[in-house]
Short mmCIF file of C-alpha atoms and ligand atoms in Angstrom, two decimals:
data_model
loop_
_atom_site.label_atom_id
_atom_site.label_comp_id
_atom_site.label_asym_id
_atom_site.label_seq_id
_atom_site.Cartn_x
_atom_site.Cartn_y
_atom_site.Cartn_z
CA UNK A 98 -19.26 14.15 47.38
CA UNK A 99 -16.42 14.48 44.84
CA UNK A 100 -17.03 14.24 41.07
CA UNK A 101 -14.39 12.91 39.58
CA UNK A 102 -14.65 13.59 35.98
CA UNK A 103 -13.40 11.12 33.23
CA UNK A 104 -10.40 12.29 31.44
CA UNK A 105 -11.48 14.18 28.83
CA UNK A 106 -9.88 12.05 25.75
CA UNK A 107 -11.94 9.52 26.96
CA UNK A 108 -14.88 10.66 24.55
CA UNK A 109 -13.24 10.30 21.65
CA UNK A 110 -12.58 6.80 22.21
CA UNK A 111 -12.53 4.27 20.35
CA UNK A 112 -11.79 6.76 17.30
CA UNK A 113 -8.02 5.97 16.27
CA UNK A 114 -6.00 8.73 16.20
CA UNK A 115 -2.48 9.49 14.11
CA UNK A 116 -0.04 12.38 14.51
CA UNK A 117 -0.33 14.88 11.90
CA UNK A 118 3.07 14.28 10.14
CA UNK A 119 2.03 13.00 6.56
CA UNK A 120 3.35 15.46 4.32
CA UNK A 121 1.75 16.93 1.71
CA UNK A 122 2.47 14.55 -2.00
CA UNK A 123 3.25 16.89 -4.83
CA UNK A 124 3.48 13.94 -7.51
CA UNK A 125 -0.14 13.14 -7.96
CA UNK A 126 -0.56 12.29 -11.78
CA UNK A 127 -2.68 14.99 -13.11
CA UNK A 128 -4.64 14.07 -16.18
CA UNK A 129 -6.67 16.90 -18.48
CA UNK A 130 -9.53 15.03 -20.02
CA UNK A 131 -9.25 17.32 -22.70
CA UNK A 132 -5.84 16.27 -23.58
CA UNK A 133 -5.26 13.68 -26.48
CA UNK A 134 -2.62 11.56 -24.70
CA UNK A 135 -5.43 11.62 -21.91
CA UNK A 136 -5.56 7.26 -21.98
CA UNK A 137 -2.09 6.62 -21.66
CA UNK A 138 -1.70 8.75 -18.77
CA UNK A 139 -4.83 7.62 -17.24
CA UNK A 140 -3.43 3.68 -17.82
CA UNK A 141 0.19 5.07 -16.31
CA UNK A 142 -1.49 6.52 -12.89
CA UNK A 143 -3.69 3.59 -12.39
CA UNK A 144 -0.65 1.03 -12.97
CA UNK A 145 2.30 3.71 -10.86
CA UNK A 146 -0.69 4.92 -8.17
CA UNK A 147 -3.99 3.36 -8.83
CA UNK A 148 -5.01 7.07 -7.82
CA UNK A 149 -4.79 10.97 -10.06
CA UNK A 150 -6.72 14.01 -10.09
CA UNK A 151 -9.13 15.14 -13.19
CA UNK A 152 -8.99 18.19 -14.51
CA UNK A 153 -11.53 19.57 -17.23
CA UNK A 154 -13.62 16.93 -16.41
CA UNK A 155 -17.29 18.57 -17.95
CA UNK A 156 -19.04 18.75 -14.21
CA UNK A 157 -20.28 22.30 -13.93
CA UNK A 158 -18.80 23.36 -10.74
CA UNK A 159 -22.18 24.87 -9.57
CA UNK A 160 -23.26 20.98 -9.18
CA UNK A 161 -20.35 20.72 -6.85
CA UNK A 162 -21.15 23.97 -4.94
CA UNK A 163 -24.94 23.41 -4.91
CA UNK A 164 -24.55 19.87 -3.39
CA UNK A 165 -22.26 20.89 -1.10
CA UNK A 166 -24.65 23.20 0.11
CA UNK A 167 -27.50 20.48 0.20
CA UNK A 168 -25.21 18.70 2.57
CA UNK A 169 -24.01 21.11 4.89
CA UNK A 170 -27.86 22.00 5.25
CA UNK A 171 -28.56 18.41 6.22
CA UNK A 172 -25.54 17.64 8.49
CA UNK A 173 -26.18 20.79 10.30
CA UNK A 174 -30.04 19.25 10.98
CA UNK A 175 -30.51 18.46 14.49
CA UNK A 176 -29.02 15.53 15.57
CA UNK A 177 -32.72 13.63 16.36
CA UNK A 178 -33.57 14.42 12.85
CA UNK A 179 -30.72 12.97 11.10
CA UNK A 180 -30.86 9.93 12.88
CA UNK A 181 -34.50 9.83 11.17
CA UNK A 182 -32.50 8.56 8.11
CA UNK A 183 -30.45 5.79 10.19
CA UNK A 184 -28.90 3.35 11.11
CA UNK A 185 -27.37 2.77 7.58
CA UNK A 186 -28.48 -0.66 6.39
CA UNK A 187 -25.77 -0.26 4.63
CA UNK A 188 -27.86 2.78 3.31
CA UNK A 189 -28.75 5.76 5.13
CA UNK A 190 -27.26 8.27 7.84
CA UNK A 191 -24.51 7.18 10.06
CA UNK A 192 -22.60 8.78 12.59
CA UNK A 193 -19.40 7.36 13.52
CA UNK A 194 -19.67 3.52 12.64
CA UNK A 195 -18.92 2.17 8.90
CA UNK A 196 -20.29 -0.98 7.94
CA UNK A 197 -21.42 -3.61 10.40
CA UNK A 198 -18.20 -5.19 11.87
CA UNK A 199 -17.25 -2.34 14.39
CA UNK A 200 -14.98 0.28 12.61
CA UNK A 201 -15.80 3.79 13.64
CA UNK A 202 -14.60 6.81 12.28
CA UNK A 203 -15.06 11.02 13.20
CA UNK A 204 -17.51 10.78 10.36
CA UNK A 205 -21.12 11.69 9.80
CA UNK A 206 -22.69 10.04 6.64
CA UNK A 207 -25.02 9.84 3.96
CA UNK A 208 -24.41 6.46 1.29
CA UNK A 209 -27.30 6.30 -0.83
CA UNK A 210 -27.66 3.79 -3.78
CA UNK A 211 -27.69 5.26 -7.40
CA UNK A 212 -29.52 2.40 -8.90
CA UNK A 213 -33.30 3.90 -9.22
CA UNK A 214 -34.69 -0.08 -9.15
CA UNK A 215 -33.42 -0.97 -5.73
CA UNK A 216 -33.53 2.39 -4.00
CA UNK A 217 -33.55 1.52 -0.36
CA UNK A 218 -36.02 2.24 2.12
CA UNK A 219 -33.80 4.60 3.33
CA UNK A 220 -33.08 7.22 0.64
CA UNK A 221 -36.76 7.28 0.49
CA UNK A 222 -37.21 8.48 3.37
CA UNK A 223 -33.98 11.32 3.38
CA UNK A 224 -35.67 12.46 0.27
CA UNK A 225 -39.26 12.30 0.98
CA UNK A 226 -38.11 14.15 4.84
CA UNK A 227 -35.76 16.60 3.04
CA UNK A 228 -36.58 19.51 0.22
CA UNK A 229 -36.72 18.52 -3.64
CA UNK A 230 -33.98 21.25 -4.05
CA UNK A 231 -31.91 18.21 -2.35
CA UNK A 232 -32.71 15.63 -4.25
CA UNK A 233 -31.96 17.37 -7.33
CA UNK A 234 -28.61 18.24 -6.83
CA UNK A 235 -28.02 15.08 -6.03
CA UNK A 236 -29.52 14.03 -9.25
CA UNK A 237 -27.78 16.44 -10.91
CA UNK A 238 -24.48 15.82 -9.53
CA UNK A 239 -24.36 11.97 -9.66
CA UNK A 240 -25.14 12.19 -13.09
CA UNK A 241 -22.95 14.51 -14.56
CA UNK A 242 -20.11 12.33 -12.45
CA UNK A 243 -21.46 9.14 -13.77
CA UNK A 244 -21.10 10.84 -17.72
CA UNK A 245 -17.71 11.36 -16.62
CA UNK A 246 -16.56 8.16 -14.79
CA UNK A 247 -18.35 6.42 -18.32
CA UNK A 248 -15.71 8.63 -20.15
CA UNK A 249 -12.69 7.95 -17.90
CA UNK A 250 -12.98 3.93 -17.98
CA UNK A 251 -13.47 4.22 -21.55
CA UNK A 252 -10.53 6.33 -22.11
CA UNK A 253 -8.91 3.22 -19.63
CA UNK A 254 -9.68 0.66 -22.16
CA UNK A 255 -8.24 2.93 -25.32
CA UNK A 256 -5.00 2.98 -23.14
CA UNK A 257 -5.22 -0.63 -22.45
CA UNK A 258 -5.33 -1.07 -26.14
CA UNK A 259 -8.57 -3.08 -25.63
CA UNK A 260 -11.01 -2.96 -29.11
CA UNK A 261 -14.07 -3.04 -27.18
CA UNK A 262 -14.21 0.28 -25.55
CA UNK A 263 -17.08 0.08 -23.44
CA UNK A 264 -15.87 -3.13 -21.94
CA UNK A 265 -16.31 -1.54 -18.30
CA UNK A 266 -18.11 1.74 -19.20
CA UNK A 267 -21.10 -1.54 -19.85
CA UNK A 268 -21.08 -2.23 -16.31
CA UNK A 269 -21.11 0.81 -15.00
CA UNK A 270 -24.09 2.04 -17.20
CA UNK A 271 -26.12 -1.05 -16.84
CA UNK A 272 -29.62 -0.56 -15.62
CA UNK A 273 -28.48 -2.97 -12.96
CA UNK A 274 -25.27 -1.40 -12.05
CA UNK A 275 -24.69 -1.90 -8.47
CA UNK A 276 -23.12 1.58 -7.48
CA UNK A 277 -23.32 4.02 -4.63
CA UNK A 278 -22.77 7.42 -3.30
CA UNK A 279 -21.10 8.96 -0.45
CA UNK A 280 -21.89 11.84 1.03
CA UNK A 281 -19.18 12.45 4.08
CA UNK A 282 -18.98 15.09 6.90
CA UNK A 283 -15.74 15.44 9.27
CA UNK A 284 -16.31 17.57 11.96
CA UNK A 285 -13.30 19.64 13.04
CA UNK A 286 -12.22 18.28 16.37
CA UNK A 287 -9.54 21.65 18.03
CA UNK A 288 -10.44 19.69 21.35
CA UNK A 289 -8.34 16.45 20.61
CA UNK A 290 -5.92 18.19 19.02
CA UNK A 291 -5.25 20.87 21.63
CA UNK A 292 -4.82 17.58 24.26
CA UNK A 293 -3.42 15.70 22.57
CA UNK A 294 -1.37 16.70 19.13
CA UNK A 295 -3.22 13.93 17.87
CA UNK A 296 -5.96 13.89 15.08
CA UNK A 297 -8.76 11.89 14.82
CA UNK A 298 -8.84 9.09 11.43
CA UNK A 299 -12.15 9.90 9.99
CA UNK A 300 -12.08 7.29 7.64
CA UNK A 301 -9.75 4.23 8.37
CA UNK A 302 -7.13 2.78 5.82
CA UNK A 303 -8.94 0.50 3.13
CA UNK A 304 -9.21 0.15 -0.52
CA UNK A 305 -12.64 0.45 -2.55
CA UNK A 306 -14.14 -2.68 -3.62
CA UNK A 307 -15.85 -1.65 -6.87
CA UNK A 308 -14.45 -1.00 -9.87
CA UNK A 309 -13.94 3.02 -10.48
CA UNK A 310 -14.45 5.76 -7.07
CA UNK A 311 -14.85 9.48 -8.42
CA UNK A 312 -14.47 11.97 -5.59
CA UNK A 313 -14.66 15.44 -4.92
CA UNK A 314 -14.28 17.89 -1.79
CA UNK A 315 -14.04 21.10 -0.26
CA UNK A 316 -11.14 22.81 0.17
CA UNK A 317 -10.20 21.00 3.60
CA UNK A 318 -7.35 17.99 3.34
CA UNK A 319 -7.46 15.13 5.10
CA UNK A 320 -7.67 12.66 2.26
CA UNK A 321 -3.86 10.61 2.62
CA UNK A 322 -2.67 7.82 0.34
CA UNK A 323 -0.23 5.25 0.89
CA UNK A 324 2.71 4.89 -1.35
CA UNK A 325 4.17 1.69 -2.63
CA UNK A 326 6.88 2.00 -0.19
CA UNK A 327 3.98 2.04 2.94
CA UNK A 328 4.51 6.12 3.43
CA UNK A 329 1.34 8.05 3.91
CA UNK A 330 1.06 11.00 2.34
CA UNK A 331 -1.78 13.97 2.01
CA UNK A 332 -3.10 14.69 -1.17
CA UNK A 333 -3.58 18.63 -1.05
CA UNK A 334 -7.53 19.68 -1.52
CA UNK A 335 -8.64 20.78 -4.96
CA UNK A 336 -12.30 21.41 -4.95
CA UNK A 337 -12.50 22.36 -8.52
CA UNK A 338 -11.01 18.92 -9.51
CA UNK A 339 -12.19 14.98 -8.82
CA UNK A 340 -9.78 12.24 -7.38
CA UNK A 341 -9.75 8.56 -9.06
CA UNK A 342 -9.36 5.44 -7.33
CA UNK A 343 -9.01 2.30 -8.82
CA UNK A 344 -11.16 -0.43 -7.13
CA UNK A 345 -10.36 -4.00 -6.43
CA UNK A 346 -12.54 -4.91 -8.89
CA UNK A 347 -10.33 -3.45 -11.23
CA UNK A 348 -7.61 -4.37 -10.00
CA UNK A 349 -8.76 -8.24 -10.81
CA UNK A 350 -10.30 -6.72 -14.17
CA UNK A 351 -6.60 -5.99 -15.24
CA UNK A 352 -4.84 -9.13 -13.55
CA UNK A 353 -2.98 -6.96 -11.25
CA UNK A 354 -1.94 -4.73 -13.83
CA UNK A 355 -3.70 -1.47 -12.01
CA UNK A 356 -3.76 -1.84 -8.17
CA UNK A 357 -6.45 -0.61 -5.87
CA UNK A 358 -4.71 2.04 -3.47
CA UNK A 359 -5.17 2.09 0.42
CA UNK A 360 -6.40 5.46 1.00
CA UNK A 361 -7.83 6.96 4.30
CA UNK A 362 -8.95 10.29 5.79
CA UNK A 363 -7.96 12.12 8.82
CA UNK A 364 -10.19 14.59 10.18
CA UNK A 365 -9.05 18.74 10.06
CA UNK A 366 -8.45 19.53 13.86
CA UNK A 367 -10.16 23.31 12.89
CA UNK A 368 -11.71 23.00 9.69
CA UNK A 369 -15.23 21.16 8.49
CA UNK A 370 -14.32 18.05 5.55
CA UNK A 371 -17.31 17.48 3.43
CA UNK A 372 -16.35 15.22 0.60
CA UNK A 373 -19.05 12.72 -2.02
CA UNK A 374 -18.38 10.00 -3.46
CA UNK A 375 -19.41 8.37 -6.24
CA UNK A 376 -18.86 4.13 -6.48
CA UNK A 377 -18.82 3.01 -9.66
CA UNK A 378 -20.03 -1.13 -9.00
CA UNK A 379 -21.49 -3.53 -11.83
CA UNK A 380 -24.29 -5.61 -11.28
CA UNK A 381 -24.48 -7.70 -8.48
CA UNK A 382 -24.35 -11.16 -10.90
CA UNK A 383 -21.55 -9.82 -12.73
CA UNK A 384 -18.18 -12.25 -12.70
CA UNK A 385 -14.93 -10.17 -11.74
CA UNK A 386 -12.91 -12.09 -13.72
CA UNK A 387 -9.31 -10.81 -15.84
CA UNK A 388 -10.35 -9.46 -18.98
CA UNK A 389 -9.26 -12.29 -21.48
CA UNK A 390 -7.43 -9.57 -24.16
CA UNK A 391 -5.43 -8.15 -20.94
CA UNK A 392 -4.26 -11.93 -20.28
CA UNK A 393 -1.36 -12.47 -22.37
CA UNK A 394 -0.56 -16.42 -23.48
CA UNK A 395 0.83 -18.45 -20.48
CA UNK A 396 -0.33 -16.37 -18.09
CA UNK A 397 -3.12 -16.81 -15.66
CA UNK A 398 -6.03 -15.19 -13.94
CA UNK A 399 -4.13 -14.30 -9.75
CA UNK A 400 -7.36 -14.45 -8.97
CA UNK A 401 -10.22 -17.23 -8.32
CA UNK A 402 -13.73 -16.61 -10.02
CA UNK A 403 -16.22 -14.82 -8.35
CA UNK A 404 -19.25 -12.60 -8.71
CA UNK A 405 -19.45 -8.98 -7.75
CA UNK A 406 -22.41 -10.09 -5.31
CA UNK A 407 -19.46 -12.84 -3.97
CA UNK A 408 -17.63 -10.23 -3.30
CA UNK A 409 -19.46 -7.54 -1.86
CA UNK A 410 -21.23 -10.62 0.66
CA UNK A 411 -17.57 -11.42 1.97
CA UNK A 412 -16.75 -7.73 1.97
CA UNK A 413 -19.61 -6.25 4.16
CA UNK A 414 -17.98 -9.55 6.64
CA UNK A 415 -14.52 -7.81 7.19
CA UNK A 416 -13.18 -4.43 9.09
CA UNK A 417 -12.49 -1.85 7.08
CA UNK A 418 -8.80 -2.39 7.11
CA UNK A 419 -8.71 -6.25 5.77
CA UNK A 420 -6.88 -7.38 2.20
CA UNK A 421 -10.09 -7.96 0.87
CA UNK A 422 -8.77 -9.51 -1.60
CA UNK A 423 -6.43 -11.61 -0.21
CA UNK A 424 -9.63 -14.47 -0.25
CA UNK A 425 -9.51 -14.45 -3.65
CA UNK A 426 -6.35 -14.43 -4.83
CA UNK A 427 -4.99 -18.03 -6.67
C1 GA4 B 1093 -15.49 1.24 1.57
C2 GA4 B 1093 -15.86 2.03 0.31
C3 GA4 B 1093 -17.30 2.61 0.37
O1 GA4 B 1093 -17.33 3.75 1.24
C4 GA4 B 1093 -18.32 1.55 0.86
C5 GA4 B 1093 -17.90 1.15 2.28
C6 GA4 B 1093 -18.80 0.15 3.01
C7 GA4 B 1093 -19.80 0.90 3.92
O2 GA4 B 1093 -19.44 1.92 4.51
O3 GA4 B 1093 -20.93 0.42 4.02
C8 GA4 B 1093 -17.83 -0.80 3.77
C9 GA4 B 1093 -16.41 -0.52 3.18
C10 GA4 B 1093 -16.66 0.33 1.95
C11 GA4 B 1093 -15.64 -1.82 2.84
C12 GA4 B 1093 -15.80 -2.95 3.88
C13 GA4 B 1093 -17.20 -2.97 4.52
C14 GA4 B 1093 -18.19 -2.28 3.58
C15 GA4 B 1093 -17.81 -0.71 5.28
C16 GA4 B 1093 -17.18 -2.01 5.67
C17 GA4 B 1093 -16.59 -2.22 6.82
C18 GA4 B 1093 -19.75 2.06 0.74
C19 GA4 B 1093 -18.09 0.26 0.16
O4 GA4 B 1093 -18.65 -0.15 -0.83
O5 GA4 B 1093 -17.13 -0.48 0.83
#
């Protein structure tokens, strides 16, 4: 009898793929927290890019280090035990598929929720089946990033000229909040590449629904934005520094004034990605609505009212790739 083997690509599918041609961006805004004009070019990125590194941001880079160690440990668990801590619900460990409407990615996952009243059955369980030492860089790490992402919205609103400061940073710290973290694991995948000059999209093109995402990585790229003018482009690794992307819910916070950016991640062919993210959401009866001092007189909110629970309901019902927004535009 003759074996006739599938063709070998065949396993990767139905992972997109995308030649490796973005080049590498040089003109990601930079901002030093530490630096006095810090607002203004925090308001400039989000309005020119809706995306810019942070530099002396205050996270001691051992948080980074130590729960980038945590992770590796767990993604290189047997595969029977991570599934333990799946299927996400959203929350949990997933391999390949993101969110329930059949996107898949070369991804391996961990999205845990960061508000301590509605932790999910799930992070339970990865923390009660995993060692403390874990959990508490976690803890450490999402907090010090919180302290941080409090800072950078605040420093937002002083650029935005708005009197009450802590007009966002109130959401975000809310008992309530309804934030998340991320932590993601791209294999490297020399097998595609070598048949194919192809890589594989880890993480499809979308924007980030909430209002503020703080991310960090190792040193492997992968992360690519796209430009005004549709280009993508790699942002070159820094795993010292955090990126910032402005979510929609920011982008209707500011009438349009800061746009969400369409960001996605394609997966090293020969090197390991591990990258966390932390969502910065308000609570879940919150109205996303154009803050009234940003709306000048005669102008009106491009948007219709809704809550962030409105939102995040109609969001968890489209692919990855949709103009979320688009539904609630005017
Ligand atoms: C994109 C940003 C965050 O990673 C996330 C993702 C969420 C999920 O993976 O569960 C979603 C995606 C993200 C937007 C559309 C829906 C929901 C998968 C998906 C197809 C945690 C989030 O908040 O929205």
């Amino acid at each position: 009898m003759v074996v006739v083997s599938q063709p070998a690509l065949d396993h990767f599918s139905p992972i997109k793929t995308c030649k490796p041609t973005a080049s590498y961006f040089s003109g990601i805004p930079v901002v030093d927290l530490s630096n006095p004009d810090a607002s203004s070019l925090i308001v400039k990125a989000c309005e020119e890019f809706g995306f810019f590194k942070v530099v002396n941001h205050g996270v001691p880079m051992e948080f980074m280090t130590s729960l980038e160690s945590q992770a590796i440990n767990f993604f290189n668990l047997p595969q029977s035990e991570k599934d333990r801590a799946g299927p996400p619900d959203p929350f949990g460990y997933g391999s390949k598929r993101i969110g329930p409407n059949g996107d898949v990615g070369w991804i391996e996952y961990l999205l845990l929720n960061t508000n301590p009243d509605v932790v999910s059955e799930k992070s339970l369980f990865i923390f009660r089946e995993n060692p403390q030492i874990f959990r508490s860089a976690v803890e450490n790490y999402v907090s010090a990033v919180k302290k941080m992402a409090f800072e950078i919205v605040e420093l937002m609103a002083d650029g935005l000229g708005i009197e009450e400061r802590n007009v966002m940073s109130k959401l975000l710290r809310d008992e309530k909040s309804d934030s998340c973290f991320r932590m993601n694991h791209y294999p490297p995948c020399p097998e595609l590449q070598a048949l194919s000059g192809r890589n594989l999209i880890g993480f499809g093109e979308h924007t980030d629904p909430q209002i503020i995402s703080v991310l960090r990585s190792n040193n492997t790229s992968g992360l690519q934005i796209c430009l005004r003018d549709g280009a993508w482009v790699s942002v070159p690794s820094d795993h010292t520094s955090f990126f910032i992307n402005v979510g929609d819910s920011l982008q209707v916070m500011t009438n349009g004034r800061f746009r969400s950016l369409k960001h996605r991640v394609v997966a090293d062919p020969m090197k390991s990605r591990v990258s966390m993210i932390f969502f910065g959401g308000p609570p879940l009866s919150e109205k996303i609505a154009p803050l009234p001092c940003l709306v000048v007189e005669g102008e009106e909110s491009l948007y219709k009212e809704f809550t962030w629970w409105e939102y995040k309901k109609s969001a968890y019902q489209s692919r990855l790739a949709d103009n979320r927004l688009g539904l609630f535009e005017k």
